[in-house]
Coordinates of C-alpha atoms in Angstrom, one line a residue:
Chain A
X1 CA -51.6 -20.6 70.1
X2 CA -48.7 -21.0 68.0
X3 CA -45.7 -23.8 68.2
X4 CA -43.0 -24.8 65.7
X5 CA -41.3 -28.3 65.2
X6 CA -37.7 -28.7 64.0
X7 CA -37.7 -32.2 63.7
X8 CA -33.6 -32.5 63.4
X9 CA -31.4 -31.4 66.5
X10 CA -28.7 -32.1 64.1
X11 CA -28.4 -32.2 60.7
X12 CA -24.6 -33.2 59.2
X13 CA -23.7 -32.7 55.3
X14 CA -20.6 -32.4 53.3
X15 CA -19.6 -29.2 51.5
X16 CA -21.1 -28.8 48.6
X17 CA -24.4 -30.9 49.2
X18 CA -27.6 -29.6 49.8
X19 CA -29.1 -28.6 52.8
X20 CA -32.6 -30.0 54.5
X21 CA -33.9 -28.2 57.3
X22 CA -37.2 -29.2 58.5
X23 CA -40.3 -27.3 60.3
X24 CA -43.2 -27.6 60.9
X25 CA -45.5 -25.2 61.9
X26 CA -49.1 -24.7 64.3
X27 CA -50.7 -21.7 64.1
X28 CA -54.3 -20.2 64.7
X29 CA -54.0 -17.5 63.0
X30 CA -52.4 -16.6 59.4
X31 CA -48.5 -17.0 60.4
X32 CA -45.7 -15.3 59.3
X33 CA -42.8 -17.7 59.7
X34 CA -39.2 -16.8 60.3
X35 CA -35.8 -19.0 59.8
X36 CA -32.9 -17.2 62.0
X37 CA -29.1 -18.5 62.0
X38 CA -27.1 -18.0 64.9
X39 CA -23.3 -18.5 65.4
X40 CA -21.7 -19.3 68.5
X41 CA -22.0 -16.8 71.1
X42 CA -23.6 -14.5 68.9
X43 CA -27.2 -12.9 68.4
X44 CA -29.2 -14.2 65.6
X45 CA -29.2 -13.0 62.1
X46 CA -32.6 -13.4 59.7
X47 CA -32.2 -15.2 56.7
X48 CA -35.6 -14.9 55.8
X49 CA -39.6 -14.5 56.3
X50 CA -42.6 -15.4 55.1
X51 CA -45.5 -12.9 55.6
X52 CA -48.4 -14.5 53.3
X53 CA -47.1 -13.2 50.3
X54 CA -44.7 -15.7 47.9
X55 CA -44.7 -19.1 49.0
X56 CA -41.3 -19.5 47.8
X57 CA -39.2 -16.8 49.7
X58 CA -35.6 -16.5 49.0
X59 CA -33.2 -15.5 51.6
X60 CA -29.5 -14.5 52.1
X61 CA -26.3 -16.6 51.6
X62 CA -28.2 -18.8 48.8
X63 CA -31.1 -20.1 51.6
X64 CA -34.4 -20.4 50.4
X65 CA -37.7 -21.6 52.1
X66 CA -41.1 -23.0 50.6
X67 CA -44.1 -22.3 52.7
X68 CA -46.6 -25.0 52.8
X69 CA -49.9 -24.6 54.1
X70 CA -51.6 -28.0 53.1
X71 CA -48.7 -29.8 55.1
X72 CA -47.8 -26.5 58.1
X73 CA -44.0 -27.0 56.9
X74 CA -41.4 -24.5 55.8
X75 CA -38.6 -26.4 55.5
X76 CA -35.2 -24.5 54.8
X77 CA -33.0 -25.2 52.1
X78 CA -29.5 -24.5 50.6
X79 CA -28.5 -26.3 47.1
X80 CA -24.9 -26.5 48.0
X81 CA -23.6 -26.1 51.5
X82 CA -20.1 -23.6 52.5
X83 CA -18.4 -24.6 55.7
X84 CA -19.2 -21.2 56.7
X85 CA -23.3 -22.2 56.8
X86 CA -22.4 -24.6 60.3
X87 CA -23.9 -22.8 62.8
X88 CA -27.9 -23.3 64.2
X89 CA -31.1 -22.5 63.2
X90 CA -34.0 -21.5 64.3
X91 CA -37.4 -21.7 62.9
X92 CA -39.8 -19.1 64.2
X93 CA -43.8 -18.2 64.1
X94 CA -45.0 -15.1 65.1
X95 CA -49.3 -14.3 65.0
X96 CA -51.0 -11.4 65.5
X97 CA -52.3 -11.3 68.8
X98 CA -50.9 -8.9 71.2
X99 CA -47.2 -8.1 70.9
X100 CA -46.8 -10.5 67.8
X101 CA -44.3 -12.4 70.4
X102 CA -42.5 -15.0 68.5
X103 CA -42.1 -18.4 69.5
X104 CA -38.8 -20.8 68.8
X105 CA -38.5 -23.9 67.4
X106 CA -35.6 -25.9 69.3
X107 CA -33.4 -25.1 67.0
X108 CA -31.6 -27.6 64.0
X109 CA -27.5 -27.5 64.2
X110 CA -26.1 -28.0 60.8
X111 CA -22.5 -29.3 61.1
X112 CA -20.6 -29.2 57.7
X113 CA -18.1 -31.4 57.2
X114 CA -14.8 -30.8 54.0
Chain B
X1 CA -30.9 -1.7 57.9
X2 CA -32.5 -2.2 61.5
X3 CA -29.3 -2.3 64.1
X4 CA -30.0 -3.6 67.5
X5 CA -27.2 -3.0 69.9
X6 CA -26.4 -5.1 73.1
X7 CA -23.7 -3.7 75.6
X8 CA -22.1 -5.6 77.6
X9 CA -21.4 -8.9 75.1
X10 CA -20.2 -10.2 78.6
X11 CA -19.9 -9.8 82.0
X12 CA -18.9 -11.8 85.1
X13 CA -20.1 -11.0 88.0
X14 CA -20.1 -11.8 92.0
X15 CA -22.9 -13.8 93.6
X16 CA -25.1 -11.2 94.9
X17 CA -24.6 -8.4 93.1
X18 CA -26.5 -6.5 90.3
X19 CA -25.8 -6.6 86.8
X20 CA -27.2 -4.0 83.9
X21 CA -27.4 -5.1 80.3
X22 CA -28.5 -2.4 77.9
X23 CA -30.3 -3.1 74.9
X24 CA -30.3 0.0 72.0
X25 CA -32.2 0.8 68.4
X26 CA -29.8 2.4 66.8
X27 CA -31.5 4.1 63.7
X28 CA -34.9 3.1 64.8
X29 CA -37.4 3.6 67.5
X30 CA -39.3 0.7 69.2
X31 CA -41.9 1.0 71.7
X32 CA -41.5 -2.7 72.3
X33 CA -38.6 -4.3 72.8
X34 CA -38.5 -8.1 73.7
X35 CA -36.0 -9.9 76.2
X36 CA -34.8 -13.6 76.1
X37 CA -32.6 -16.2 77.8
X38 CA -31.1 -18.7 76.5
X39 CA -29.5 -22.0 78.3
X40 CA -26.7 -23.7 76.2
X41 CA -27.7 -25.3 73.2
X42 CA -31.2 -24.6 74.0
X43 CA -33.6 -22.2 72.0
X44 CA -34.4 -19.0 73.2
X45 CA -37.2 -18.2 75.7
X46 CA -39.1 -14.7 75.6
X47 CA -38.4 -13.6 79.5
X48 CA -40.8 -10.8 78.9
X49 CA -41.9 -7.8 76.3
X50 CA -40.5 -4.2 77.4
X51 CA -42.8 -1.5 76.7
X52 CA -41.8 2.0 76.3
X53 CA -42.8 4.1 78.6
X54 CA -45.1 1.5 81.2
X55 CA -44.6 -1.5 83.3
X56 CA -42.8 -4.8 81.1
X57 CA -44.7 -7.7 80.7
X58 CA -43.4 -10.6 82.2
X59 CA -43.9 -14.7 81.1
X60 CA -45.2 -16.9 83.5
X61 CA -42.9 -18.2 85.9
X62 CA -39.5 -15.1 85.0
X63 CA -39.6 -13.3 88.3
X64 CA -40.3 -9.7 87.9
X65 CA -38.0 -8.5 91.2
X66 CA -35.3 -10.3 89.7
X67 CA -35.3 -9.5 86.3
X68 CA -35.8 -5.4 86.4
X69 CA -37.0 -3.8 83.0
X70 CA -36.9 -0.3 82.1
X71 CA -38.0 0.7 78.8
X72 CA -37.8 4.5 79.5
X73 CA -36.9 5.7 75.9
X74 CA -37.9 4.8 72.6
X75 CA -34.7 3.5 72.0
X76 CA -33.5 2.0 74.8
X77 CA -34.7 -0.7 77.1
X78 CA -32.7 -2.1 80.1
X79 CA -32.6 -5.8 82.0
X80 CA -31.0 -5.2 85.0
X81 CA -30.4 -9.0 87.3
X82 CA -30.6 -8.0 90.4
X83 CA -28.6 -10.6 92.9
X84 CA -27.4 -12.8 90.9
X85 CA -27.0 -16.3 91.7
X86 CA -24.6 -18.6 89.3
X87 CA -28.3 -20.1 88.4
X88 CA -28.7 -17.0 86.3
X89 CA -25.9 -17.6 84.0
X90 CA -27.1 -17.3 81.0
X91 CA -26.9 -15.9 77.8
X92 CA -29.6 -13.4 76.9
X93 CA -30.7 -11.5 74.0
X94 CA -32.8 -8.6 73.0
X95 CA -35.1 -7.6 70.6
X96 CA -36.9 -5.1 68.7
X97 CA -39.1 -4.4 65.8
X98 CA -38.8 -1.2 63.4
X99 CA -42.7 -1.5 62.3
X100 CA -43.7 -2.5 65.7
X101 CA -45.0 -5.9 63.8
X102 CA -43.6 -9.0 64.6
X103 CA -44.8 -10.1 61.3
X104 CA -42.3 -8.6 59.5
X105 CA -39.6 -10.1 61.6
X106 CA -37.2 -8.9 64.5
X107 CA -34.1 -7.7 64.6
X108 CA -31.4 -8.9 66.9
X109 CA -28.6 -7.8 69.2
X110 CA -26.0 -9.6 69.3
X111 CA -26.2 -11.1 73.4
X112 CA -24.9 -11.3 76.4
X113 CA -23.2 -13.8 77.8
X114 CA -23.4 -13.5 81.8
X115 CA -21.5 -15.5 84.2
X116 CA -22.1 -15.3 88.2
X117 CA -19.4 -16.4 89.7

């Protein structure tokens, strides 16, 4: 079976500072390993995947994600953040067994303060 | 790129009655197409995994009489609540793969947000 940990409901910066978001990861199987953003009211929008190749896998809007097996994390991060990056996100696994159903972290809200 | 559309973004409806949301792959086809909900400020939960063409597959404890899925097209799947109750207010989302492999990640629609009223 598969789980993921975000281990910050909330996570607060100023503009312009970098951005932390934690996961960790439990998988059985080879993962791939998702990070999802998702503004209010809205569906959710990849920012990026890992799918065993890169460790390091860049993303959109300046996100970028190191995958690490020796300590199950792939913790998101942003060098400088934009007020337009507050929204939540969600760190996802998916395996290969049946359906490759994904399964949700609880999701981290980054507030962004000027 | 992979579109997923959602129709209605919201709807209100009476206790008791039925709603239909429609999920659509718009340049696409996907012989699987997932369905979640999701409780405010909560994650999402898979409801259950619409397959084209047979019966859905439901997650333990989403009632199957109450949450009717018809996947009858390879590019559209349907979640019909059938008498809502204000317990059902939710927000729900659908999903759907263009290689049929989670593993190289899901596209989204963009929900929606029912109130039973």
């Amino acid at each position: 079976a598969q789980s993921v940990t975000q281990l910050d409901s909330h996570v607060s910066v100023s503009e312009g500072t970098p951005v932390l978001l934690r996961c960790n990861y439990s998988s059985s199987y080879s993962p791939s390993l998702f990070w999802y953003v998702q503004h209010p009211n809205k569906g959710l929008q990849l920012l990026l995947k890992y799918t065993s190749a890169a460790t390091l896998v860049k993303g959109i809007n300046g996100f970028e994600a190191e995958f690490k097996k020796s300590e199950t994390s792939f913790h998101l991060t942003k060098p400088s953040a934009h007020m337009s990056d507050a929204a939540e996100y969600f760190c996802v696994v998916s395996g290969y067994t049946g359906f490759q159903k994904l399964v949700f972290g609880t999701g981290t809200r980054l507030l962004v303060s000027p | 790129g992979a579109v997923v559309s959602q129709h209605p973004s919201r709807v209100i409806c009476k206790s008791g009655t039925s709603v239909k949301i429609e999920c659509r792959s718009l340049d696409f086809q996907a012989t699987t197409m997932f369905w979640y909900r999701q409780f405010p400020k909560q994650s999402l939960m898979l409801m259950a995994t619409s397959n084209e063409g047979s019966k859905a597959t439901y997650e333990q404890g989403v009632e199957k009489d109450k949450f009717l899925i018809n996947h009858a097209s390879l590019t559209l799947s349907t979640l019909t609540v059938t008498s809502a109750h204000p317990e059902d207010s939710s927000f729900y989302i659908c999903s759907a793969s263009p290689s049929g492999q989670g593993g190289y990640g899901y596209t989204f629609g963009s929900g929606t947000r029912l109130t039973v009223v």
